[in-house]
mmCIF file of C-alpha atoms in Angstrom:
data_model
loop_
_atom_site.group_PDB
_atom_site.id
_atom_site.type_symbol
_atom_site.label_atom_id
_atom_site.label_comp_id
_atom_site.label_asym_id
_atom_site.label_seq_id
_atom_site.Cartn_x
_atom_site.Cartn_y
_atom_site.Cartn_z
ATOM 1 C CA UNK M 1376 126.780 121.229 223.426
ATOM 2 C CA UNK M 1377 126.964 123.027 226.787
ATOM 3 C CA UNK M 1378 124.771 126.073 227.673
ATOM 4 C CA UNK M 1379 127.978 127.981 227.883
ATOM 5 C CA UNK M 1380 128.543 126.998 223.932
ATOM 6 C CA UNK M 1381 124.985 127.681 222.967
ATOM 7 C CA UNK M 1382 124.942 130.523 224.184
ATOM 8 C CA UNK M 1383 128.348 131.765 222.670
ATOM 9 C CA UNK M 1384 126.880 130.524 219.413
ATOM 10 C CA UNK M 1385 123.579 132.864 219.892
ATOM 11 C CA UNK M 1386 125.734 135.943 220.869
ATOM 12 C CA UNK M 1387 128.117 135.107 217.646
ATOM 13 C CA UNK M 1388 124.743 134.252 215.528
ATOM 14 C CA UNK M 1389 123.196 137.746 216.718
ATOM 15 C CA UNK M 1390 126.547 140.224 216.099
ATOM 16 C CA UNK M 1391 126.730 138.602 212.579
ATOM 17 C CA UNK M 1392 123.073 139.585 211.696
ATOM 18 C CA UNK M 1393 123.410 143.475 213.012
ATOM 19 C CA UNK M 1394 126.718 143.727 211.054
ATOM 20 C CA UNK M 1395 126.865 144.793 207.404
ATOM 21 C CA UNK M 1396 129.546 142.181 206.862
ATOM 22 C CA UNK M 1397 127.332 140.957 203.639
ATOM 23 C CA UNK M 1398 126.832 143.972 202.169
ATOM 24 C CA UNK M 1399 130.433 144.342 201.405
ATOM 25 C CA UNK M 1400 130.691 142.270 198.611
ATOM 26 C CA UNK M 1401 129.945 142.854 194.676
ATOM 27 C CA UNK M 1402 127.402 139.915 194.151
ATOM 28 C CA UNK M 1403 127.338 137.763 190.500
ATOM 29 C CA UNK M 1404 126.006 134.764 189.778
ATOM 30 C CA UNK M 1405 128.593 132.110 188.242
ATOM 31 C CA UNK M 1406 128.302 128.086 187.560
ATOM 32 C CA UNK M 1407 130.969 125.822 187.511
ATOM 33 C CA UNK M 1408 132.459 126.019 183.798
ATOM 34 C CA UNK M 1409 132.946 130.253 184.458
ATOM 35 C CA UNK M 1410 134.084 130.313 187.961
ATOM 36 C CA UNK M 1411 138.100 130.417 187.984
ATOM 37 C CA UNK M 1412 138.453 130.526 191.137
ATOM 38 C CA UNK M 1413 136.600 128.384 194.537
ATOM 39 C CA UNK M 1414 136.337 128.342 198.055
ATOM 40 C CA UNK M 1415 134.845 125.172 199.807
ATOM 41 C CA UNK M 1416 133.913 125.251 203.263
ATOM 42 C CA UNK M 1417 133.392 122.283 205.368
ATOM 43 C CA UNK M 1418 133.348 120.189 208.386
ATOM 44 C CA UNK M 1419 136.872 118.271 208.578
ATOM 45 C CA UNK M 1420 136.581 116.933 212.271
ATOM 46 C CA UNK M 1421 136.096 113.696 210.297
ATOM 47 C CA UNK M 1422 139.118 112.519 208.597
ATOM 48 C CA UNK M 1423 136.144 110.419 206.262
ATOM 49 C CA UNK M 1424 135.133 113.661 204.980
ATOM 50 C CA UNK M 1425 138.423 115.320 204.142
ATOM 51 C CA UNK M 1426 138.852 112.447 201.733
ATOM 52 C CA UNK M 1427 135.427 113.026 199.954
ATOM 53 C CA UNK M 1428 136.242 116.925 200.062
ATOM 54 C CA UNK M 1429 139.555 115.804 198.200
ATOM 55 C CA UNK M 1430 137.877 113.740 195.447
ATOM 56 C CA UNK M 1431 135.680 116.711 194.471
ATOM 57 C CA UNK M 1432 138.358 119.113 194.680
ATOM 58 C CA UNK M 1433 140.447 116.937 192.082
ATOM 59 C CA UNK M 1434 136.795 117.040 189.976
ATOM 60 C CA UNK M 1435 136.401 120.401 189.851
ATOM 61 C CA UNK M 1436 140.309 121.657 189.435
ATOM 62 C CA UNK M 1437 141.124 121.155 185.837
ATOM 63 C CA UNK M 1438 140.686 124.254 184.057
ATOM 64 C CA UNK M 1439 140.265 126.513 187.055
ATOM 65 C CA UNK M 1440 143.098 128.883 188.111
ATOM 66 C CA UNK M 1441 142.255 128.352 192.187
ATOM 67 C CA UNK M 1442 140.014 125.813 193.975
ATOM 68 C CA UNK M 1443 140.711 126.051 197.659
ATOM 69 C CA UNK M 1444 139.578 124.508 201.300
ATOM 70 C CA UNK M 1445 139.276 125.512 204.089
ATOM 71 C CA UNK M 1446 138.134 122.905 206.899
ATOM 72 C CA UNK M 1447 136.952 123.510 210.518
ATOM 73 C CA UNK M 1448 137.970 120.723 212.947
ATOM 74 C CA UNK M 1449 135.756 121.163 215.704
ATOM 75 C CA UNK M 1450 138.800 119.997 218.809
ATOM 76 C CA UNK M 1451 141.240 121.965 219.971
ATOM 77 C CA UNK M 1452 143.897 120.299 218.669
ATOM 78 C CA UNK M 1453 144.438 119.519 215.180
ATOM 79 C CA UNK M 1454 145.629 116.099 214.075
ATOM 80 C CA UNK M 1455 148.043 114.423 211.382
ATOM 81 C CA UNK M 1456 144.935 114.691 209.110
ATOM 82 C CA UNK M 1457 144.532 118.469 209.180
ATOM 83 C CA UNK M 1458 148.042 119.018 207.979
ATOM 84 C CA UNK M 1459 147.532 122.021 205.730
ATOM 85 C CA UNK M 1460 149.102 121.327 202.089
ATOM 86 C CA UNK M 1461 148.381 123.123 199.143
ATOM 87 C CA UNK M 1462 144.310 123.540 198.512
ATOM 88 C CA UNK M 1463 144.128 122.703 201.980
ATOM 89 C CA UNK M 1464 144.158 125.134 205.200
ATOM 90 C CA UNK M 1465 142.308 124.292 208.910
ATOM 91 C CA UNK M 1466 141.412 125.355 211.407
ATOM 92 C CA UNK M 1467 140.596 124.428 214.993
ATOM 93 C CA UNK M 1468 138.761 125.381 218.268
ATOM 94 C CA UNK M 1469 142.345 127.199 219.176
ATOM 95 C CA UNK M 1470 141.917 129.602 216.489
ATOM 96 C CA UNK M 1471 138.796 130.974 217.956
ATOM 97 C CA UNK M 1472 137.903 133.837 219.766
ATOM 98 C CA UNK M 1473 135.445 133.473 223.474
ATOM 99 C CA UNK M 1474 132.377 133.929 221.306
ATOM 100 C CA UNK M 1475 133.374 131.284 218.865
ATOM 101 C CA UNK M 1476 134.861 133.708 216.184
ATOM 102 C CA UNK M 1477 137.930 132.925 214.223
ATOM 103 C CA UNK M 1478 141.037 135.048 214.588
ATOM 104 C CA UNK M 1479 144.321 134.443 213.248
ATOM 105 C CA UNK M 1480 146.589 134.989 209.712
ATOM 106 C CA UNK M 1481 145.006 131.989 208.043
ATOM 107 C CA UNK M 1482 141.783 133.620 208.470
ATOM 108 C CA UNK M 1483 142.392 136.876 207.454
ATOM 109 C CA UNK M 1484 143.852 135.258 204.391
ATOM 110 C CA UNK M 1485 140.627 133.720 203.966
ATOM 111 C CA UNK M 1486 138.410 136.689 204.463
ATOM 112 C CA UNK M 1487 140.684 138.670 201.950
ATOM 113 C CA UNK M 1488 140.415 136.520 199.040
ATOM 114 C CA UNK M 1489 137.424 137.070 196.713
ATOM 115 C CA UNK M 1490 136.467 133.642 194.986
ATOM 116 C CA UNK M 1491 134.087 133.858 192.602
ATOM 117 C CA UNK M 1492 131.768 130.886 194.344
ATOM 118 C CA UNK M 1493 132.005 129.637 197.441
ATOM 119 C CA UNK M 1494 130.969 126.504 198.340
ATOM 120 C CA UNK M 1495 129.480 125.624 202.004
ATOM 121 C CA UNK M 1496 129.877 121.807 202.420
ATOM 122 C CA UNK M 1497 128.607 121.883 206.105
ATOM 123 C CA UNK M 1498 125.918 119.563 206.960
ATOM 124 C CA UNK M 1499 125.537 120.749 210.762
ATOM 125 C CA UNK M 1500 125.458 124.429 211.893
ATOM 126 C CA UNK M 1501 129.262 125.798 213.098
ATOM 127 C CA UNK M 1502 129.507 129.036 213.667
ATOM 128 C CA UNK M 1503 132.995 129.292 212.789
ATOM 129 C CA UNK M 1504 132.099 128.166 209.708
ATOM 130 C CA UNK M 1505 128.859 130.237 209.714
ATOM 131 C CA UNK M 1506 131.002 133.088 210.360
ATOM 132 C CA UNK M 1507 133.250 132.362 207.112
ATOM 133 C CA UNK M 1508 130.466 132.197 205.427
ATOM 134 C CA UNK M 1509 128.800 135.434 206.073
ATOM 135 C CA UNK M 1510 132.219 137.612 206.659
ATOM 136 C CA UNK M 1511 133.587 135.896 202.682
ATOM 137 C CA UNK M 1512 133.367 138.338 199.780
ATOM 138 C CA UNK M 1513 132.918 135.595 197.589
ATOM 139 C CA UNK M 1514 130.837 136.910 194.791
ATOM 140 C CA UNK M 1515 128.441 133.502 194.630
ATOM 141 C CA UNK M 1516 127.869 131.721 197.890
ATOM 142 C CA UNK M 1517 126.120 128.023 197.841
ATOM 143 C CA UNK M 1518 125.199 125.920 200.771
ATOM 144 C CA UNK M 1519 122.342 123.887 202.328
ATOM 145 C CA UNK M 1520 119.089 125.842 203.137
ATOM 146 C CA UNK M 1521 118.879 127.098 207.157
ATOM 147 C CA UNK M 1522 116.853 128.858 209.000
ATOM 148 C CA UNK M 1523 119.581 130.733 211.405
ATOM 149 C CA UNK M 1524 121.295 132.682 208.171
ATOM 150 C CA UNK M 1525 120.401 133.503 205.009
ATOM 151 C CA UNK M 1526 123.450 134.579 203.138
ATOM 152 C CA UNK M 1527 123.357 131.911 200.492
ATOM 153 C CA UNK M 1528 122.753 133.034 197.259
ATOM 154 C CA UNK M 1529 121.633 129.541 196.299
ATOM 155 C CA UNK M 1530 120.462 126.948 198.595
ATOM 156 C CA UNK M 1531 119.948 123.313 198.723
ATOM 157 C CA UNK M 1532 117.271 122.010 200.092
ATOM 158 C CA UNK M 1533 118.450 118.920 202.874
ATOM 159 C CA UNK M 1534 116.988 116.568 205.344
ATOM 160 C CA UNK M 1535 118.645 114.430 207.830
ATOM 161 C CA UNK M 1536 119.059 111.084 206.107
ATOM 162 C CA UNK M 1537 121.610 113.712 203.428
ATOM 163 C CA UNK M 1538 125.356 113.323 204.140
ATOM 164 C CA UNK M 1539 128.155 114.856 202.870
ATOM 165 C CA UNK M 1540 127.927 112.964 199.441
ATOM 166 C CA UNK M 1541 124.598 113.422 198.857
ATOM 167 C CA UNK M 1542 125.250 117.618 199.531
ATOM 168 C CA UNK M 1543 128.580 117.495 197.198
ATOM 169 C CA UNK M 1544 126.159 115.876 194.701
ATOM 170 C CA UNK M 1545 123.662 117.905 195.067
ATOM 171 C CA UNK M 1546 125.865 121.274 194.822
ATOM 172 C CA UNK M 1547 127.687 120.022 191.367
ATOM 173 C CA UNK M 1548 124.147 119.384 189.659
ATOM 174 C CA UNK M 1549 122.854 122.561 190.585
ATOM 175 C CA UNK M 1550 126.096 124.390 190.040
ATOM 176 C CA UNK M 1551 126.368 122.981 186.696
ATOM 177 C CA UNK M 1552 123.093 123.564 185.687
ATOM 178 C CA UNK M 1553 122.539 127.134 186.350
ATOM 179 C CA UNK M 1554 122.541 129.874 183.725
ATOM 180 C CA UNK M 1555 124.283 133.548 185.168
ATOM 181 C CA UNK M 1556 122.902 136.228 183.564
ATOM 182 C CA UNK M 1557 125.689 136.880 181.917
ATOM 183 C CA UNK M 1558 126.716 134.084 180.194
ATOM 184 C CA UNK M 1559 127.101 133.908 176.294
#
């Protein structure tokens, strides 16, 4: 990264931490057999990984009324790959603002939906994506534990040698084992 990125990344990472952005949404723990309807955010730079992202998407669809994607694809210009279709929208470094945060109709789309978990599937820190994260009312948000934000309501713990199948893994164990509150 160049010192002109990091430091759009720091000004983006501070903004998001002195907004109340969070505290706009109703929060509820869900697992996976309640939630109807999912968000998954992730890194789709890597054609590799939108295929994984697919195979748990066609997992965790039966029975649930919306499971949806939304990939980041960190070069200006999407490719053939990126084509949005159905569960699938993305994004690019063209839909983002000086500071690194994203603008546009998808997005707003995005940040008006209210999912009732959202899953973060990023391995690396974005802040596009850390911006979706934060700025999503989602009422449940999962992702990997860091140390920049903390606006997971559950986090899984990660080390280097974890990829993207190891995190999906992890994320459906957990997801699956946990009991809301208000479960019967």
């Amino acid at each position: 990264m160049s010192i002109f990125t990091d430091i759009k990344h720091w000004y983006g990472l501070w903004s998001l931490k002195r907004s109340n952005i969070e505290d706009q949404r109703q929060h509820q723990v869900f697992n996976l057999d309640q939630a109807k309807c999912i968000m998954i955010l992730f890194d789709a730079t890597e054609p590799k990984d939108i295929e994984q992202v697919k195979k748990y998407v066609s997992k965790l669809s039966p029975g649930k009324e919306k499971v949806s994607v939304f990939g980041y694809v960190n070069e200006v210009d999407k490719s053939f790959e990126h084509m949005s279709s159905l569960h699938f929208d993305f994004f690019s470094n063209k839909d983002l603002n000086w500071y690194g945060k994203p603008e546009g109709m998808v997005i707003n789309n995005f940040l008006q939906e209210e999912y009732d978990i959202l899953i973060d599937l990023t391995l690396s820190s974005f802040y596009p994506l850390t911006y979706l994260a934060v700025a999503s009312i989602s009422k449940f948000k999962v992702g990997r534990f860091r140390d920049d934000v903390q606006v997971f309501d559950l986090t899984i713990e990660h080390n280097d040698s974890m990829n993207l199948s190891d995190l999906i893994s992890q994320m459906n164990h957990y997801l699956t084992l946990i009991k809301p509150p208000h479960a019967t």
